[in-house]
Short mmCIF file of C-alpha atoms in Angstrom, two decimals:
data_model
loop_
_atom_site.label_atom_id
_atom_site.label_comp_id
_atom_site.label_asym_id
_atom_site.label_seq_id
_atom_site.Cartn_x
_atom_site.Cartn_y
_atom_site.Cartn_z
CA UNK A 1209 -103.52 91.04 -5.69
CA UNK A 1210 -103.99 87.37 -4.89
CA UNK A 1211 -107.03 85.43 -4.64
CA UNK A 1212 -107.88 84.47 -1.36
CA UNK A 1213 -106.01 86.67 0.39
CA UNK A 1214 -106.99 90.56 -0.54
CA UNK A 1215 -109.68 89.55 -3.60
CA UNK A 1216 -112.13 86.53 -3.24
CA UNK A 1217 -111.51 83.44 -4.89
CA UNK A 1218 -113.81 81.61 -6.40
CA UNK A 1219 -115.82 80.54 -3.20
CA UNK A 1220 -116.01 84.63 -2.47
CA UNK A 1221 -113.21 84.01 0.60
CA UNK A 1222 -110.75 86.34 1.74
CA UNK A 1223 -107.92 86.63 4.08
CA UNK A 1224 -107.52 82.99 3.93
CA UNK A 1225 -103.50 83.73 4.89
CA UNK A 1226 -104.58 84.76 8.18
CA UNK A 1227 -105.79 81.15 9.98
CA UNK A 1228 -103.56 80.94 12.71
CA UNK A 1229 -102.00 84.12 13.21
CA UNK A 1230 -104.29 84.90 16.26
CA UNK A 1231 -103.86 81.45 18.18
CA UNK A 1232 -103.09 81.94 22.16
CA UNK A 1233 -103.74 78.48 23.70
CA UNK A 1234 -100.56 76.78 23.54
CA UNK A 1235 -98.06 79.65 25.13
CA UNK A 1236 -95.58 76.72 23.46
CA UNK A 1237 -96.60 77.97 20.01
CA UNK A 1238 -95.77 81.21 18.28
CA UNK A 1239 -97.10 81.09 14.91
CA UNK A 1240 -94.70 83.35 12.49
CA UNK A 1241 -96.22 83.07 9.16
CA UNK A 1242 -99.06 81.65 7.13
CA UNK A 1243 -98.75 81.86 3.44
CA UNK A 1244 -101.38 80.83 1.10
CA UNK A 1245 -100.47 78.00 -1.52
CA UNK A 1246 -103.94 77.32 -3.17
CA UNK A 1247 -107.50 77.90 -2.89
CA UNK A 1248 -109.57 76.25 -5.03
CA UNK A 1249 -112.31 74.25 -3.14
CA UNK A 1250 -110.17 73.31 -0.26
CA UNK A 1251 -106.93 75.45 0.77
CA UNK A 1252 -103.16 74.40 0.86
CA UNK A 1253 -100.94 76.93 3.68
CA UNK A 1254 -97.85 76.86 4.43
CA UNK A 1255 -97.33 78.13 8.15
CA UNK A 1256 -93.92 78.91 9.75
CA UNK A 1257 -93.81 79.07 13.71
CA UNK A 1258 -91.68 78.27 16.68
CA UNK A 1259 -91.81 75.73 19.03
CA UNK A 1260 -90.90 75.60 22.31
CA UNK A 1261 -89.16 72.02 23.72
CA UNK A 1262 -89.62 69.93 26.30
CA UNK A 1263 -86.02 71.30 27.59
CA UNK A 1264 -87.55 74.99 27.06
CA UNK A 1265 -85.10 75.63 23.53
CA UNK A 1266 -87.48 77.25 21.04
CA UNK A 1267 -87.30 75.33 17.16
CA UNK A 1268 -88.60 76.98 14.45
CA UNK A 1269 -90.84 74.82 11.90
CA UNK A 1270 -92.88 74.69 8.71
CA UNK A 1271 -95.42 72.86 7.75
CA UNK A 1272 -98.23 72.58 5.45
CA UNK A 1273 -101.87 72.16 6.28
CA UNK A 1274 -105.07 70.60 4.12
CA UNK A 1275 -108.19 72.67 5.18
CA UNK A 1276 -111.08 70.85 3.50
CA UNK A 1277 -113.38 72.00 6.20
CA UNK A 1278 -115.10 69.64 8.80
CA UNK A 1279 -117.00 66.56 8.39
CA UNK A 1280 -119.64 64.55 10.12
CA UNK A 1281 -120.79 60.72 9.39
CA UNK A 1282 -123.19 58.30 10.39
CA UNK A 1283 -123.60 54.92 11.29
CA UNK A 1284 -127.44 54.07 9.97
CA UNK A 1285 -128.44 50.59 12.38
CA UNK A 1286 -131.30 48.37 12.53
CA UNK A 1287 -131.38 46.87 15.90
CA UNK A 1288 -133.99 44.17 15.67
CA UNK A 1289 -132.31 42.82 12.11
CA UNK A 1290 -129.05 43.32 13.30
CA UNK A 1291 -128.24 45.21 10.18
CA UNK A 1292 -126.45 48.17 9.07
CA UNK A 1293 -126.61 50.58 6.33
CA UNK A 1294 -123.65 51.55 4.40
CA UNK A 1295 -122.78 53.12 1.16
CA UNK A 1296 -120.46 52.38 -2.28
CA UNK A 1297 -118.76 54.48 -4.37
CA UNK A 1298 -115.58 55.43 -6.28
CA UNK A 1299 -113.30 57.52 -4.48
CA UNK A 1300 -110.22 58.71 -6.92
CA UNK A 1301 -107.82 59.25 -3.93
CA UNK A 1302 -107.54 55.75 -2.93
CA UNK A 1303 -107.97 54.64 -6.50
CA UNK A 1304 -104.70 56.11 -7.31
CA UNK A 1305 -103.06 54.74 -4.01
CA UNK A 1306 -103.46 50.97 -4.53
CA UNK A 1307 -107.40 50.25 -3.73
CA UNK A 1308 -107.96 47.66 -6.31
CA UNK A 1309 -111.31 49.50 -8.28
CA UNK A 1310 -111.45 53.06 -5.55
CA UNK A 1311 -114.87 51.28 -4.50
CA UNK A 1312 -115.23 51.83 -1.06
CA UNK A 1313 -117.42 51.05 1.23
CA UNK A 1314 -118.34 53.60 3.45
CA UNK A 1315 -120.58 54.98 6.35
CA UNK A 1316 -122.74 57.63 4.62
CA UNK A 1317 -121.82 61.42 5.35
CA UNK A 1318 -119.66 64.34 4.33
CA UNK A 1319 -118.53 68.27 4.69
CA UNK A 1320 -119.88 70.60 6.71
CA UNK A 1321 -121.36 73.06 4.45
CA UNK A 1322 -119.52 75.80 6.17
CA UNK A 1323 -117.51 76.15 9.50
CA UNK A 1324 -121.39 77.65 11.03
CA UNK A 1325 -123.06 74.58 10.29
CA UNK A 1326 -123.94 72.37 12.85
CA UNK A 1327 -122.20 68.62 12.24
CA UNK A 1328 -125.66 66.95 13.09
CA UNK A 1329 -127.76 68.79 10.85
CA UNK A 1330 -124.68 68.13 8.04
CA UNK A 1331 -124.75 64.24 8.75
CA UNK A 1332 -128.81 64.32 9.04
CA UNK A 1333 -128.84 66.10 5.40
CA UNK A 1334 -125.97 63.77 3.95
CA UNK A 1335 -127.99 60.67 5.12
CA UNK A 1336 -130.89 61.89 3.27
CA UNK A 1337 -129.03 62.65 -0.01
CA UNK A 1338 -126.71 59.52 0.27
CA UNK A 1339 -129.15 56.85 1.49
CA UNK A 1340 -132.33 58.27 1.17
CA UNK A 1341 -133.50 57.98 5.16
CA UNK A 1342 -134.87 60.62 7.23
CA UNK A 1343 -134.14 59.32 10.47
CA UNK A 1344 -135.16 60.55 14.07
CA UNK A 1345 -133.19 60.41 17.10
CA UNK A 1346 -129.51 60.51 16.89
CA UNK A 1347 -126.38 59.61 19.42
CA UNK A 1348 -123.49 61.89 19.20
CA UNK A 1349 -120.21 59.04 19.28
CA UNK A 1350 -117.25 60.89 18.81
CA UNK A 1351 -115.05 63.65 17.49
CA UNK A 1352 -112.03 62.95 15.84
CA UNK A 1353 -109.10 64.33 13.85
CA UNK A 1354 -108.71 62.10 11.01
CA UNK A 1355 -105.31 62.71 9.56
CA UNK A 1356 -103.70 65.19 12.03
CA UNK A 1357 -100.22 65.58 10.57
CA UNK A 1358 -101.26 67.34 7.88
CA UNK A 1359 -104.89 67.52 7.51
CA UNK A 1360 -107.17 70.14 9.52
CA UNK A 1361 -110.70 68.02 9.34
CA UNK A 1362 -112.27 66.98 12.65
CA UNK A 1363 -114.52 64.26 12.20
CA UNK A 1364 -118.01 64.20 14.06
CA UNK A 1365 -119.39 60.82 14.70
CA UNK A 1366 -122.94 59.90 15.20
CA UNK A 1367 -125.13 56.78 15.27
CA UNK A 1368 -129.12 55.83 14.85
CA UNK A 1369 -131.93 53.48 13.53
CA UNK A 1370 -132.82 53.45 10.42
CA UNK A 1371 -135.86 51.08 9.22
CA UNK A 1372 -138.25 50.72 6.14
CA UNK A 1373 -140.05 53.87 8.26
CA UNK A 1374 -137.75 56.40 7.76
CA UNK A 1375 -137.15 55.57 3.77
CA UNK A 1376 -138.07 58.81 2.57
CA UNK A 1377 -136.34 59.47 -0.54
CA UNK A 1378 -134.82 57.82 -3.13
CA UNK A 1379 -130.59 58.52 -2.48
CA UNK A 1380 -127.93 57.94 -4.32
CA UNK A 1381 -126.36 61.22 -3.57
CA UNK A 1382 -126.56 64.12 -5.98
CA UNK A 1383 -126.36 64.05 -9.75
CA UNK A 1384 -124.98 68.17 -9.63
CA UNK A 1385 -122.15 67.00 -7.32
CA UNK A 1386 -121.34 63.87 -9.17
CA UNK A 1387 -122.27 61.65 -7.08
CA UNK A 1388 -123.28 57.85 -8.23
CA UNK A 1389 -124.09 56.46 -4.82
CA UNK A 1390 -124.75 52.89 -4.13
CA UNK A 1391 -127.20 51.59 -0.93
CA UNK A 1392 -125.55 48.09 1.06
CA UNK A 1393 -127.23 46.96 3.75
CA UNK A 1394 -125.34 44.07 5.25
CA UNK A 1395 -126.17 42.29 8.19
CA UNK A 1396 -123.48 43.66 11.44
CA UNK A 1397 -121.47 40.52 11.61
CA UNK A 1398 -120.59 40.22 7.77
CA UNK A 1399 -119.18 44.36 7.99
CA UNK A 1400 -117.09 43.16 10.72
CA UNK A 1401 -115.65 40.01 8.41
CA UNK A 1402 -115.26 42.49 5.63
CA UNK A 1403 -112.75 44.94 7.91
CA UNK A 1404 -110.67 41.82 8.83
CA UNK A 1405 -110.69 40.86 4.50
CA UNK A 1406 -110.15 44.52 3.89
CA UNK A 1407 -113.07 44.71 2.03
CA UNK A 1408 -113.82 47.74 4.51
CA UNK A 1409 -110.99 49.98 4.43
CA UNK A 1410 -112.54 53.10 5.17
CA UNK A 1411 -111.42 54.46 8.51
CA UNK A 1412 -114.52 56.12 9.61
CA UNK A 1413 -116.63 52.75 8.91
CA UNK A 1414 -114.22 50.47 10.77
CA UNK A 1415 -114.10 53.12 13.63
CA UNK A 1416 -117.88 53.10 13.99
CA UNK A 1417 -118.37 49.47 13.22
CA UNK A 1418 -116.10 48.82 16.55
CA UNK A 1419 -117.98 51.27 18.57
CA UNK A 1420 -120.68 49.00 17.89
CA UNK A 1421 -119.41 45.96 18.64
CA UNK A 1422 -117.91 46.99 21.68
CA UNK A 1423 -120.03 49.29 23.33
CA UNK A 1424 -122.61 50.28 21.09
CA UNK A 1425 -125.84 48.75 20.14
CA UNK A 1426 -124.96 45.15 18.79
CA UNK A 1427 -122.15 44.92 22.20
CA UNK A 1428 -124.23 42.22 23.64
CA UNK A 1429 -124.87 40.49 20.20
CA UNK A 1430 -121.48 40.10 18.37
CA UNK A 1431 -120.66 36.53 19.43
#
């Protein structure tokens, strides 16, 4: 009996070794095998499968996936001000990979809370938690797969004002998850100085920061 598989792990989940077997869309792809390496809170597969060429030979491959779910973030604005709304905090990944203190600077968001949840009501509740702003209106930006050569996470993007009107709650993100959350606001043109000094190094922030400067609200006020 493995957790996981034919007895829940510790999030209750089952059959976790099946993801993939049923795919159909790419008649290119035959998927062989998944085997499960670990589920903990996110879940390490192995999956075997062949692969037709561009010359029509078939290969047959393995590779391992990172299923942490799906994500959603936000990029909090204030039009008028010309101001946006970021967060801080240490993130142990990129401590350990040659970020100088694994403070980064970040676009507030996070996980879906499962694969039903809608990624705007995820990103409208991570705002709230992170930031502490119940905002209104939102624009959809973007979906994107962050790290697709090994990593399963698509990305939503989203955008919207934020002012001392929609300061709701405190933030900081949640003392049960661990969280010690720090609040920058920093007017548009400094974030853009701080990607070129690599002070901003998250790739979610610098993708939405662009969007912004090229064709989203501060395109006509960069320069």
């Amino acid at each position: 009996m493995t957790a996981g598989v034919d007895t829940p792990d510790g999030r209750g989940r089952t059959g976790l070794d099946r993801t993939g077997l049923d795919l159909t869309g790419n008649p290119r792809v035959k998927v062989r095998d998944v085997t499960l390496l670990s589920s903990h809170w996110y879940v390490e597969r192995s999956t075997t499968y062949d692969l037709q060429r561009s010359d029509g030979t078939w290969s047959t491959q393995q590779r391992e996936t990172h299923d942490r779910g799906n994500g959603a973030t936000m990029l909090l604005y204030d039009a008028d001000r010309e101001t946006v709304l970021l967060t801080r905090q240490f993130r142990y990944p990129v401590y350990v990979n040659g970020h100088p203190d694994g403070m980064l600077v970040e676009t507030p968001g996070g996980l879906l809370d499962d694969e039903h949840e809608h990624p705007e009501l995820a990103v409208r509740r991570e705002v709230v938690e992170e930031t502490g702003h119940t905002i209104g209106e939102v624009r959809h930006v973007f979906d994107v797969y962050m790290s697709p050569g090994s990593v399963t996470e698509r990305v939503s993007f989203y955008a919207a004002e934020y002012g001392a009107s929609t300061r709701t709650h405190e933030g900081g993100g949640l003392d049960e998850e661990g969280e010690d959350i720090e609040i920058v606001e920093l007017p548009f043109r400094r974030a853009l100085e701080m990607i070129r000094t690599g002070e901003i190094a998250d790739a979610k922030t610098i993708m939405l920061l662009q969007w912004a400067a090229l064709e989203g609200p501060f395109s006509g006020t960069r320069r």
